[in-house]
Structures are given as C-alpha cells and as structure tokens.
Short mmCIF file of N, CA, C and O in Angstrom, two decimals:
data_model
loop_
_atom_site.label_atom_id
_atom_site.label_comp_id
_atom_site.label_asym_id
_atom_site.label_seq_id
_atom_site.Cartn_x
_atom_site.Cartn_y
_atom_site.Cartn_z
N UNK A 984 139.69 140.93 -52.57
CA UNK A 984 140.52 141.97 -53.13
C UNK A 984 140.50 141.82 -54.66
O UNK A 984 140.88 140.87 -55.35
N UNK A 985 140.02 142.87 -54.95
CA UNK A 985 140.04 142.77 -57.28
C UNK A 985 141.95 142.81 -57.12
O UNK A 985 142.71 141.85 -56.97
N UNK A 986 142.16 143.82 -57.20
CA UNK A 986 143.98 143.76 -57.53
C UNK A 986 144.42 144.91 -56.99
O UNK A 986 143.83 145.73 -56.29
N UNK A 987 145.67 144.88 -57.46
CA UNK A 987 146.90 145.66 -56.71
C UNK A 987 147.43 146.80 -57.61
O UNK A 987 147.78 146.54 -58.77
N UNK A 988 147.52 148.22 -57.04
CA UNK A 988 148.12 148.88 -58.63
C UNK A 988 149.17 149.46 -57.99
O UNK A 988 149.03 149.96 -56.87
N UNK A 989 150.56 149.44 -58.79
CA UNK A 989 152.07 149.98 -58.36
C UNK A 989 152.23 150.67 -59.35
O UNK A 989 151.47 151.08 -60.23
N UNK A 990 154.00 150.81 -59.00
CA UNK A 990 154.16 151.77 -59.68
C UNK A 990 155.32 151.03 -60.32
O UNK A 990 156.02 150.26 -59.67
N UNK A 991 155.57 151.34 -61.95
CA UNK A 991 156.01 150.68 -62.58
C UNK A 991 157.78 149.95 -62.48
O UNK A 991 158.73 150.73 -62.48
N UNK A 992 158.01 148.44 -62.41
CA UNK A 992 159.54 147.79 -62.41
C UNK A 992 160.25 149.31 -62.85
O UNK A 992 159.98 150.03 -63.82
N UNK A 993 161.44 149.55 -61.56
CA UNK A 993 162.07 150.72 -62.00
C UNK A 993 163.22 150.11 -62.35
O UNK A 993 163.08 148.88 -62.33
N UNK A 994 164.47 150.51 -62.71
CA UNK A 994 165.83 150.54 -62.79
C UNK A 994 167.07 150.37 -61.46
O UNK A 994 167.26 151.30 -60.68
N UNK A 995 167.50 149.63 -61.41
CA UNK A 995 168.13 149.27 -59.89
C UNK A 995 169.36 149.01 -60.05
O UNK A 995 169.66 148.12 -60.84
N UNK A 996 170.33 149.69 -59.37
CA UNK A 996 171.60 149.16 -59.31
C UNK A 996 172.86 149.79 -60.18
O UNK A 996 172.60 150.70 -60.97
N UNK A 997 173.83 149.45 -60.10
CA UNK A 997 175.18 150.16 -61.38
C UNK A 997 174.35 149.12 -62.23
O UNK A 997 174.13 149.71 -63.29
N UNK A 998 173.94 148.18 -62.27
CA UNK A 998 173.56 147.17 -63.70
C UNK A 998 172.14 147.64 -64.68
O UNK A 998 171.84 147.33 -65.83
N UNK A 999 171.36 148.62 -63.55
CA UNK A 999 170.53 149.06 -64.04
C UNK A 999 169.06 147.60 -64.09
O UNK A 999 168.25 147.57 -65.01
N UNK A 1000 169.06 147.00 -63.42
CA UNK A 1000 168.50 145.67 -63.70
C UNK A 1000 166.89 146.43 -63.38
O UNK A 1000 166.83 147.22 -62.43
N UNK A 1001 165.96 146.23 -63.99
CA UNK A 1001 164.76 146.04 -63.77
C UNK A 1001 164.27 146.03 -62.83
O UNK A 1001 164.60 144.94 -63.29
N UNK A 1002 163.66 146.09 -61.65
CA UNK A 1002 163.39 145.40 -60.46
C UNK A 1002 161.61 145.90 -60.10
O UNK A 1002 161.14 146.99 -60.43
N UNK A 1003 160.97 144.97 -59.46
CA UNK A 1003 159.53 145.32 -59.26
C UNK A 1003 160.14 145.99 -57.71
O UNK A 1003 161.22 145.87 -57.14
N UNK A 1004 158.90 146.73 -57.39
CA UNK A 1004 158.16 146.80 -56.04
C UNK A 1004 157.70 146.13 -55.30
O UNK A 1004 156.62 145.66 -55.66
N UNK A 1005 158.24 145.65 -53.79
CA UNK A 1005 157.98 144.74 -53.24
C UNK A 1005 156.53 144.81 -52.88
O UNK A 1005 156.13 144.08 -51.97
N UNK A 1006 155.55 145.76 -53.60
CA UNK A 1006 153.99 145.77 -53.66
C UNK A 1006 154.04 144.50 -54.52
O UNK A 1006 153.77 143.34 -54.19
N UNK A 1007 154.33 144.83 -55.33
CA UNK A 1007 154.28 144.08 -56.32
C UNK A 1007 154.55 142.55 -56.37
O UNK A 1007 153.81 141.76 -56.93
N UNK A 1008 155.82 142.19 -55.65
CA UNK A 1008 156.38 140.61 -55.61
C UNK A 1008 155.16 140.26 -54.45
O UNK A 1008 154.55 139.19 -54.45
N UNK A 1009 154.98 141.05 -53.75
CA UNK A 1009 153.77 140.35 -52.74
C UNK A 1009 152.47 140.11 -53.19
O UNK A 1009 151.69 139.19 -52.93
N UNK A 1010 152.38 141.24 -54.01
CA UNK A 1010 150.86 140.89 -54.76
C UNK A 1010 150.73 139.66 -55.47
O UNK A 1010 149.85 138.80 -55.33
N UNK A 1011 151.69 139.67 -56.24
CA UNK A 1011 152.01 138.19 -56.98
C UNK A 1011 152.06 136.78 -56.50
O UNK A 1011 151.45 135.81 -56.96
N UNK A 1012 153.08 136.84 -55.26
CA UNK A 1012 152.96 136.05 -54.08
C UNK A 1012 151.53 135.45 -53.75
O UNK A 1012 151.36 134.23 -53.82
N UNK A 1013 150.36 136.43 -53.35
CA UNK A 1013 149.57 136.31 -52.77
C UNK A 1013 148.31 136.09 -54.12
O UNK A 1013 147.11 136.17 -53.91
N UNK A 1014 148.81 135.86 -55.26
CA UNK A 1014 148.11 135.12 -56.41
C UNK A 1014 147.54 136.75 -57.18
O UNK A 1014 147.14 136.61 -58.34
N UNK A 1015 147.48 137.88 -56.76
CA UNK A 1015 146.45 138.58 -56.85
C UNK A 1015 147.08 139.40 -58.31
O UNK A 1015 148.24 139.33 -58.71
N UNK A 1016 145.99 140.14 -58.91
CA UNK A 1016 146.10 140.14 -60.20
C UNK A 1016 147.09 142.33 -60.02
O UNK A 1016 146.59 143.27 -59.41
N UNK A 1017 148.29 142.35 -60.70
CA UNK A 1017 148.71 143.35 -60.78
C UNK A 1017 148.89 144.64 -61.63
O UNK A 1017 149.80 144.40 -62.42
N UNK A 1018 148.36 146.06 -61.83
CA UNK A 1018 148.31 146.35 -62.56
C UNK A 1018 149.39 147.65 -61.89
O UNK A 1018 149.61 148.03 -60.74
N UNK A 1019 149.92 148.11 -63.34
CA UNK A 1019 151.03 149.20 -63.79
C UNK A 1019 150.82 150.45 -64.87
O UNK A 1019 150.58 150.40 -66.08
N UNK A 1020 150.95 151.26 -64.24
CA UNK A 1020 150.88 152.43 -64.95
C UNK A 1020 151.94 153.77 -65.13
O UNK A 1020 152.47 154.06 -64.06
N UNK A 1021 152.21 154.35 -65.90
CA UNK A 1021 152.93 155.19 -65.80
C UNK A 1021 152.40 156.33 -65.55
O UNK A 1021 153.13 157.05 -64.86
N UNK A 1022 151.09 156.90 -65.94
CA UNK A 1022 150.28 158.01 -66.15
C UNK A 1022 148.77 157.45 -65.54
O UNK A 1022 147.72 157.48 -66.19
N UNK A 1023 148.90 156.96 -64.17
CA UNK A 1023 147.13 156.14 -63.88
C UNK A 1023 146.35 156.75 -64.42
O UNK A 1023 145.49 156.13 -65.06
N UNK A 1024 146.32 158.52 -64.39
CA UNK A 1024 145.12 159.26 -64.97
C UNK A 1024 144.91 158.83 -66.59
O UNK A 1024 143.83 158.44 -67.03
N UNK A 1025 145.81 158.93 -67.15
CA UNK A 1025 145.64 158.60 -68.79
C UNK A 1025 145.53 156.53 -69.05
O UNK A 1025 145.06 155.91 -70.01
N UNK A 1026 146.04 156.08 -67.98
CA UNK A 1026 146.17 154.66 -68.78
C UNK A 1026 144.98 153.42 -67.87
O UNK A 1026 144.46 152.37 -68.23
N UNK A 1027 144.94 154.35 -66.40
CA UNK A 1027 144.30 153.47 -66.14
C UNK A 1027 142.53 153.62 -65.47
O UNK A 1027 142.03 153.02 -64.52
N UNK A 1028 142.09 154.34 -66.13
CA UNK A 1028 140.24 154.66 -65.34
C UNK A 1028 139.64 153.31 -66.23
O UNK A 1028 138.58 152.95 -65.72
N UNK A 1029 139.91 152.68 -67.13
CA UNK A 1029 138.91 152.09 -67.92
C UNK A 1029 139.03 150.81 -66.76
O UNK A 1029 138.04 150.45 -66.13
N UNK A 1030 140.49 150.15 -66.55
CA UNK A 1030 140.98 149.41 -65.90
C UNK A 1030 140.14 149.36 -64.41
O UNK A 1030 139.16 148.66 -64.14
N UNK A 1031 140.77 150.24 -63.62
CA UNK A 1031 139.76 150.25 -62.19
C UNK A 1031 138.36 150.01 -62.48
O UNK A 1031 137.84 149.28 -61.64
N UNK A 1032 137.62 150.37 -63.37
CA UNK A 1032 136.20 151.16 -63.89
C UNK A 1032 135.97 149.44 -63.71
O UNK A 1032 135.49 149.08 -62.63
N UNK A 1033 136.20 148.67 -64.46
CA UNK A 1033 135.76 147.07 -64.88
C UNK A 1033 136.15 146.49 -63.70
O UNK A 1033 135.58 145.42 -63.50
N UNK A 1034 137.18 146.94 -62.58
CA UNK A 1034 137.24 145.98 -61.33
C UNK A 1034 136.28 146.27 -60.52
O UNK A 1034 136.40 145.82 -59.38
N UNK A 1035 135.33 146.92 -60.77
CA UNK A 1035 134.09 147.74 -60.15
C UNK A 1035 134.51 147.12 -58.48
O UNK A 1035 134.13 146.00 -58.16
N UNK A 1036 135.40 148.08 -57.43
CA UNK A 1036 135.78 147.96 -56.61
C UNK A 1036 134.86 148.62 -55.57
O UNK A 1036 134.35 149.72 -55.78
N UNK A 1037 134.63 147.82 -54.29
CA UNK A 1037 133.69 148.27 -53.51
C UNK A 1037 134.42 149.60 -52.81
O UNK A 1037 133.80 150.65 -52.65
N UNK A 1038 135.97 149.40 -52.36
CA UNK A 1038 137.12 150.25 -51.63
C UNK A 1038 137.83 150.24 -52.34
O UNK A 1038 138.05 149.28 -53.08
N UNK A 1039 138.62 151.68 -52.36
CA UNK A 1039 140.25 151.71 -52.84
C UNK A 1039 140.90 151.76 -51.67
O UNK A 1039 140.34 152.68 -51.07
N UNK A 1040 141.70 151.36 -51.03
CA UNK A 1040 143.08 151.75 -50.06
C UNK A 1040 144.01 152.37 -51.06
O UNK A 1040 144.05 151.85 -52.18
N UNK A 1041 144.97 153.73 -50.74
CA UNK A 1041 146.17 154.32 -51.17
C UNK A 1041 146.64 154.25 -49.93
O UNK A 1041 146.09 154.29 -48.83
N UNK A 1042 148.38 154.08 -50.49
CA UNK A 1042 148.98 154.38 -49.94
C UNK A 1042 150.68 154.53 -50.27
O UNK A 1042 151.35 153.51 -50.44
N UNK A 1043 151.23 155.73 -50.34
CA UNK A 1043 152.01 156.11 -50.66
C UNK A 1043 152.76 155.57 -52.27
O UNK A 1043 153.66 154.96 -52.86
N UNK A 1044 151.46 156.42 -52.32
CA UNK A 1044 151.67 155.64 -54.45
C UNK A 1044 152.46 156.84 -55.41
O UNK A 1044 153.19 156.55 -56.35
N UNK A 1045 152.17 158.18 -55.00
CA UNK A 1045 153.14 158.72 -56.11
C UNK A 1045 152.23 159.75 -56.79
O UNK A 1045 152.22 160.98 -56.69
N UNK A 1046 151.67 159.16 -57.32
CA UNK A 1046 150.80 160.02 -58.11
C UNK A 1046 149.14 160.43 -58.29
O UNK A 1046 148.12 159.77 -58.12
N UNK A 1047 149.35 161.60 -58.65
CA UNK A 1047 147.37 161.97 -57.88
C UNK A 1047 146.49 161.69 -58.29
O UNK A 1047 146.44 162.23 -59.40
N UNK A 1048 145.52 161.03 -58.10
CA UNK A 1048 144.43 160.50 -58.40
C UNK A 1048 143.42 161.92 -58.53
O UNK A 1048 143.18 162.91 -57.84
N UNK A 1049 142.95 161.29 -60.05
CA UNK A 1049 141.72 161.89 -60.72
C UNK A 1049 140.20 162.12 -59.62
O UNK A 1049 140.05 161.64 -58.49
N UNK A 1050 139.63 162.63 -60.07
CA UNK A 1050 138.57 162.84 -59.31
C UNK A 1050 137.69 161.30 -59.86
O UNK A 1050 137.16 160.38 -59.24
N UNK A 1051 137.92 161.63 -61.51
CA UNK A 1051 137.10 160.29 -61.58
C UNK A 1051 137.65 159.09 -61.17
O UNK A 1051 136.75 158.25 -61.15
N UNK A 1052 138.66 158.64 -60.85
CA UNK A 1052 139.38 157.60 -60.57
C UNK A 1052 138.96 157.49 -58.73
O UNK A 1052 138.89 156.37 -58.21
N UNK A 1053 138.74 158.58 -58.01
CA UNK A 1053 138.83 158.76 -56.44
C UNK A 1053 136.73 158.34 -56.41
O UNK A 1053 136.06 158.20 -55.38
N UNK A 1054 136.39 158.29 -57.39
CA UNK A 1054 134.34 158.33 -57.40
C UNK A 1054 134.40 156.70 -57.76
O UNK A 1054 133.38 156.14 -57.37
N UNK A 1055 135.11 156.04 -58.24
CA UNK A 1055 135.07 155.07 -58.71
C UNK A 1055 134.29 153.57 -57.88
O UNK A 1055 133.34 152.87 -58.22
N UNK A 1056 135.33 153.50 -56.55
CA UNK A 1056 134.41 152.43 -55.95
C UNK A 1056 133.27 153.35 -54.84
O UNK A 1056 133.18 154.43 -54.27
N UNK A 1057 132.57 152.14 -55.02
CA UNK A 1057 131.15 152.37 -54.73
C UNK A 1057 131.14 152.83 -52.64
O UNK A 1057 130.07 153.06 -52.09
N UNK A 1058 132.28 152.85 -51.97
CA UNK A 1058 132.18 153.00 -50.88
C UNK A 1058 133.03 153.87 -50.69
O UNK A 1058 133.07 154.20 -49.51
N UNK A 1059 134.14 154.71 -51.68
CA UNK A 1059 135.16 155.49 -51.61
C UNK A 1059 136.38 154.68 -51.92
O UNK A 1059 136.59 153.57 -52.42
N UNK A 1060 137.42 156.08 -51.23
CA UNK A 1060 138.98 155.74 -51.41
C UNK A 1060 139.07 156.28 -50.00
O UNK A 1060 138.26 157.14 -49.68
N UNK A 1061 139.97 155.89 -49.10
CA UNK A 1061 140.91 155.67 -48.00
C UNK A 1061 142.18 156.06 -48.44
O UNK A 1061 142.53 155.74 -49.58
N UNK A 1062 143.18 156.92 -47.49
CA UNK A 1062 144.33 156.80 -47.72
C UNK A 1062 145.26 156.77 -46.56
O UNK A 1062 145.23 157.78 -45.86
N UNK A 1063 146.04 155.86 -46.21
CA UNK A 1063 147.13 155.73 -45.43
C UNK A 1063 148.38 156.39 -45.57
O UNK A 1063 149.17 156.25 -46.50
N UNK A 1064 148.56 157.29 -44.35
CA UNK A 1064 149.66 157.86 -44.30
C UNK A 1064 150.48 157.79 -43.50
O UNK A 1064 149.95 157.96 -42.40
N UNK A 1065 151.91 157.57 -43.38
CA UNK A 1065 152.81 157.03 -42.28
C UNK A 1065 153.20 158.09 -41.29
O UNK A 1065 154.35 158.15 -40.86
N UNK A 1066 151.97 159.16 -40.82
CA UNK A 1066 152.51 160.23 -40.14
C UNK A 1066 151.43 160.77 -39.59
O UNK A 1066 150.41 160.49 -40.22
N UNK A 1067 151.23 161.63 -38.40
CA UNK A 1067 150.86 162.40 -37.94
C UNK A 1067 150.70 163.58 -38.80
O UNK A 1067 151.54 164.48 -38.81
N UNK A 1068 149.46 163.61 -39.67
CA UNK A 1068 149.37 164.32 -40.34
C UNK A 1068 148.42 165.85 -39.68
O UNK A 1068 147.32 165.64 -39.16
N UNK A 1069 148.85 167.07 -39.75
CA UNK A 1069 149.61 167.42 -40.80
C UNK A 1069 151.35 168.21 -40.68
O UNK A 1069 151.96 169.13 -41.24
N UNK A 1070 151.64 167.14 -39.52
CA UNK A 1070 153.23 168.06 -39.51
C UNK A 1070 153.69 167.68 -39.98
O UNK A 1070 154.72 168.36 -40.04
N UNK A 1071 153.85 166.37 -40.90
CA UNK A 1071 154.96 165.98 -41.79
C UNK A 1071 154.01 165.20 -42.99
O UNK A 1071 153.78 164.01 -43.18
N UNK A 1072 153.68 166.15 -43.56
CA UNK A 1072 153.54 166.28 -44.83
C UNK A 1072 154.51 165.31 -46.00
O UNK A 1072 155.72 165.39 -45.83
N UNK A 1073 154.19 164.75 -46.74
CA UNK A 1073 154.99 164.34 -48.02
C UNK A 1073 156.02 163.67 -47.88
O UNK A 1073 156.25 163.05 -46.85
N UNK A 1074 156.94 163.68 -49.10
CA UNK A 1074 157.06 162.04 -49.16
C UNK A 1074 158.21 161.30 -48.33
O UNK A 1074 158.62 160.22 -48.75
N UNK A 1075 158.72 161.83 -47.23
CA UNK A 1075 159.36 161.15 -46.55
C UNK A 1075 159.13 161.01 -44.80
O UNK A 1075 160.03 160.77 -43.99
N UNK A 1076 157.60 161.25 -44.48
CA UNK A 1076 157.69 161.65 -43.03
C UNK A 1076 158.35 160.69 -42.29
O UNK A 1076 158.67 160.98 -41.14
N UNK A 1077 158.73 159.16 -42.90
CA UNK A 1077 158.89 158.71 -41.38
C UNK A 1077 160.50 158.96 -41.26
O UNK A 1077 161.03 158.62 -40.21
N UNK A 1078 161.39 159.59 -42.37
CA UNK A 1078 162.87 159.75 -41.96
C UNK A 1078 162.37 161.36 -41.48
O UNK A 1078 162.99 161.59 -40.44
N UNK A 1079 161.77 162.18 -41.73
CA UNK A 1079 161.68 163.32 -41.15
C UNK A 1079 161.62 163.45 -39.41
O UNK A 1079 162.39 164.04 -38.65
N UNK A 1080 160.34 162.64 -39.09
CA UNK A 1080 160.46 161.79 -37.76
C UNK A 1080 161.31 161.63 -36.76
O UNK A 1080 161.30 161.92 -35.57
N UNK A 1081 162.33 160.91 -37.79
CA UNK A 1081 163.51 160.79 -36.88
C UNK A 1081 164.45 161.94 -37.00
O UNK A 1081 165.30 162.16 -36.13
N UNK A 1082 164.31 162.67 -38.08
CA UNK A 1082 165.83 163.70 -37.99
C UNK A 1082 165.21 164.84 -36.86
O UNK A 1082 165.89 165.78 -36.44
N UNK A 1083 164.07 164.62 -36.53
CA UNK A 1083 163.34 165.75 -35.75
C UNK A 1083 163.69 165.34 -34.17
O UNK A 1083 163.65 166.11 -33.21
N UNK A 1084 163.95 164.28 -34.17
CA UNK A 1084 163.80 163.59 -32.77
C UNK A 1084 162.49 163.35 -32.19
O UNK A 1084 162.28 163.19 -30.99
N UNK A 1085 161.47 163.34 -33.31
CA UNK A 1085 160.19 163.12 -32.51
C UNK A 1085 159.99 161.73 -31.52
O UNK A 1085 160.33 160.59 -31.84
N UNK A 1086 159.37 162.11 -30.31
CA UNK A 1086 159.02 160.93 -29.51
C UNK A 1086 157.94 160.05 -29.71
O UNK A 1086 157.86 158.88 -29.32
N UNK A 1087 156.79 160.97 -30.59
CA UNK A 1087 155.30 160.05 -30.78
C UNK A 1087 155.47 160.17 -31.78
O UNK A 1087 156.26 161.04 -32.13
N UNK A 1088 154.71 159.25 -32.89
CA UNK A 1088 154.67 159.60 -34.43
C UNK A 1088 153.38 158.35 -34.58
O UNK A 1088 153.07 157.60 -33.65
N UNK A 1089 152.75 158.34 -35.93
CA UNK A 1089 151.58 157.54 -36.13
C UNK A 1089 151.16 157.24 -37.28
O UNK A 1089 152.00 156.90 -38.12
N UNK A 1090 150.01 157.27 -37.58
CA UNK A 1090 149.79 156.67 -38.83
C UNK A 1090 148.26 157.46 -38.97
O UNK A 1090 147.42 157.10 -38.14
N UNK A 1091 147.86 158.48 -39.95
CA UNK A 1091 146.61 158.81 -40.26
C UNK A 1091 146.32 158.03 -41.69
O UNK A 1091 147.06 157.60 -42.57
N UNK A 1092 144.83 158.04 -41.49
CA UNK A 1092 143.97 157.25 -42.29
C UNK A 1092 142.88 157.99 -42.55
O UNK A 1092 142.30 158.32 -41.52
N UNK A 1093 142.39 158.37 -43.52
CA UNK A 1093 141.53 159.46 -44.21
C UNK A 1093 140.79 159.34 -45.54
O UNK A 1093 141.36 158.99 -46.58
N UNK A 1094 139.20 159.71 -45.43
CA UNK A 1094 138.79 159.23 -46.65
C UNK A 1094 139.45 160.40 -47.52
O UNK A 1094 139.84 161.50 -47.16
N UNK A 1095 139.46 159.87 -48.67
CA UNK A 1095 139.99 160.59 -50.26
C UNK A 1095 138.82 161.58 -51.06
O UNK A 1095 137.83 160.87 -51.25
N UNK A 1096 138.66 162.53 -51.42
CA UNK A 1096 137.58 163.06 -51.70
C UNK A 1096 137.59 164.05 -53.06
O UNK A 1096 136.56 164.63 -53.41
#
C-alpha cells in the first residue's frame, strides 16, 4: 500500500477540538504514510502522480475525483459503496436502509471511470 488519503482533522465537540478520521488514526496505526487535502483536485495530482499507484480504492471520501486523478494508477480506481446501488444513492445509504425497513442491503464495488 503507497498511502492513505482523508479528509482533513475536522472540528469536534462544544470545545471544538481538532480531531482526525478514524481513516486516519488507523492509517497511522498501521505505520502507513497519510495524506490531506482540502481541494484533492487543486492540492493533490502531483502527490498521487509520485506514489505511482498500481490501484486506487475510494470509498466514501467526499469529494470528486478529477479525471486526471481517476487515469492515474496504472490498473484504475475502484469504488466501494455501502449500498445496493442504485436505490440509495449518496451520502447516507446505510441510515436510509434502515428508515426504509429494508430486509437485504449490500455493498457495490465498481470500477471509477
């Protein structure tokens, strides 16, 4: 694995404290090198570009990936989605799920293009 990309320590709490993404404390955990962006399209293609990555995995990151950023590794991008796609669409299917009373629900996985 080259590294891990999140989404940037947000604001947490009445104290307002800093706090990472538990992407993030795990990535760290697991030694691996972490990168942060606010704008991936503007801050980070040079970044991916030099981890010359064979795969990208996404998954439920936030924000849309560039075309040049999605050409980048040499075998594609993958993306994991926590739903039976396409009835529950966006960014909350798996509480949608339940307010629906659905009985089956799943997980699609799809190249990025």
């Amino acid at each position: 694995m080259c590294g891990v990309v999140t989404q940037p320590d947000k604001a947490v709490g009445r104290k307002q404290i800093l706090t990472p993404s538990p992407v993030k404390e795990t990535a760290l955990e697991l030694g691996l090198k972490v990168y942060q962006y606010d704008k991936i399209r503007d801050e980070g293609v040079e970044d991916l570009k030099n981890l010359k990555p064979d795969l990208m995995v996404t998954c439920a990151y936030g924000q849309i990936l560039s075309q040049e950023i999605l050409d980048i590794p040499t075998l594609g991008t993958i993306n994991i989605h926590a739903s039976l796609l396409p009835k529950l669409r966006g960014s909350s299917p798996i509480q949608w799920s339940i307010i629906n009373g659905d009985k089956t629900t799943g997980v699609t996985i799809m190249m990025t293009e």
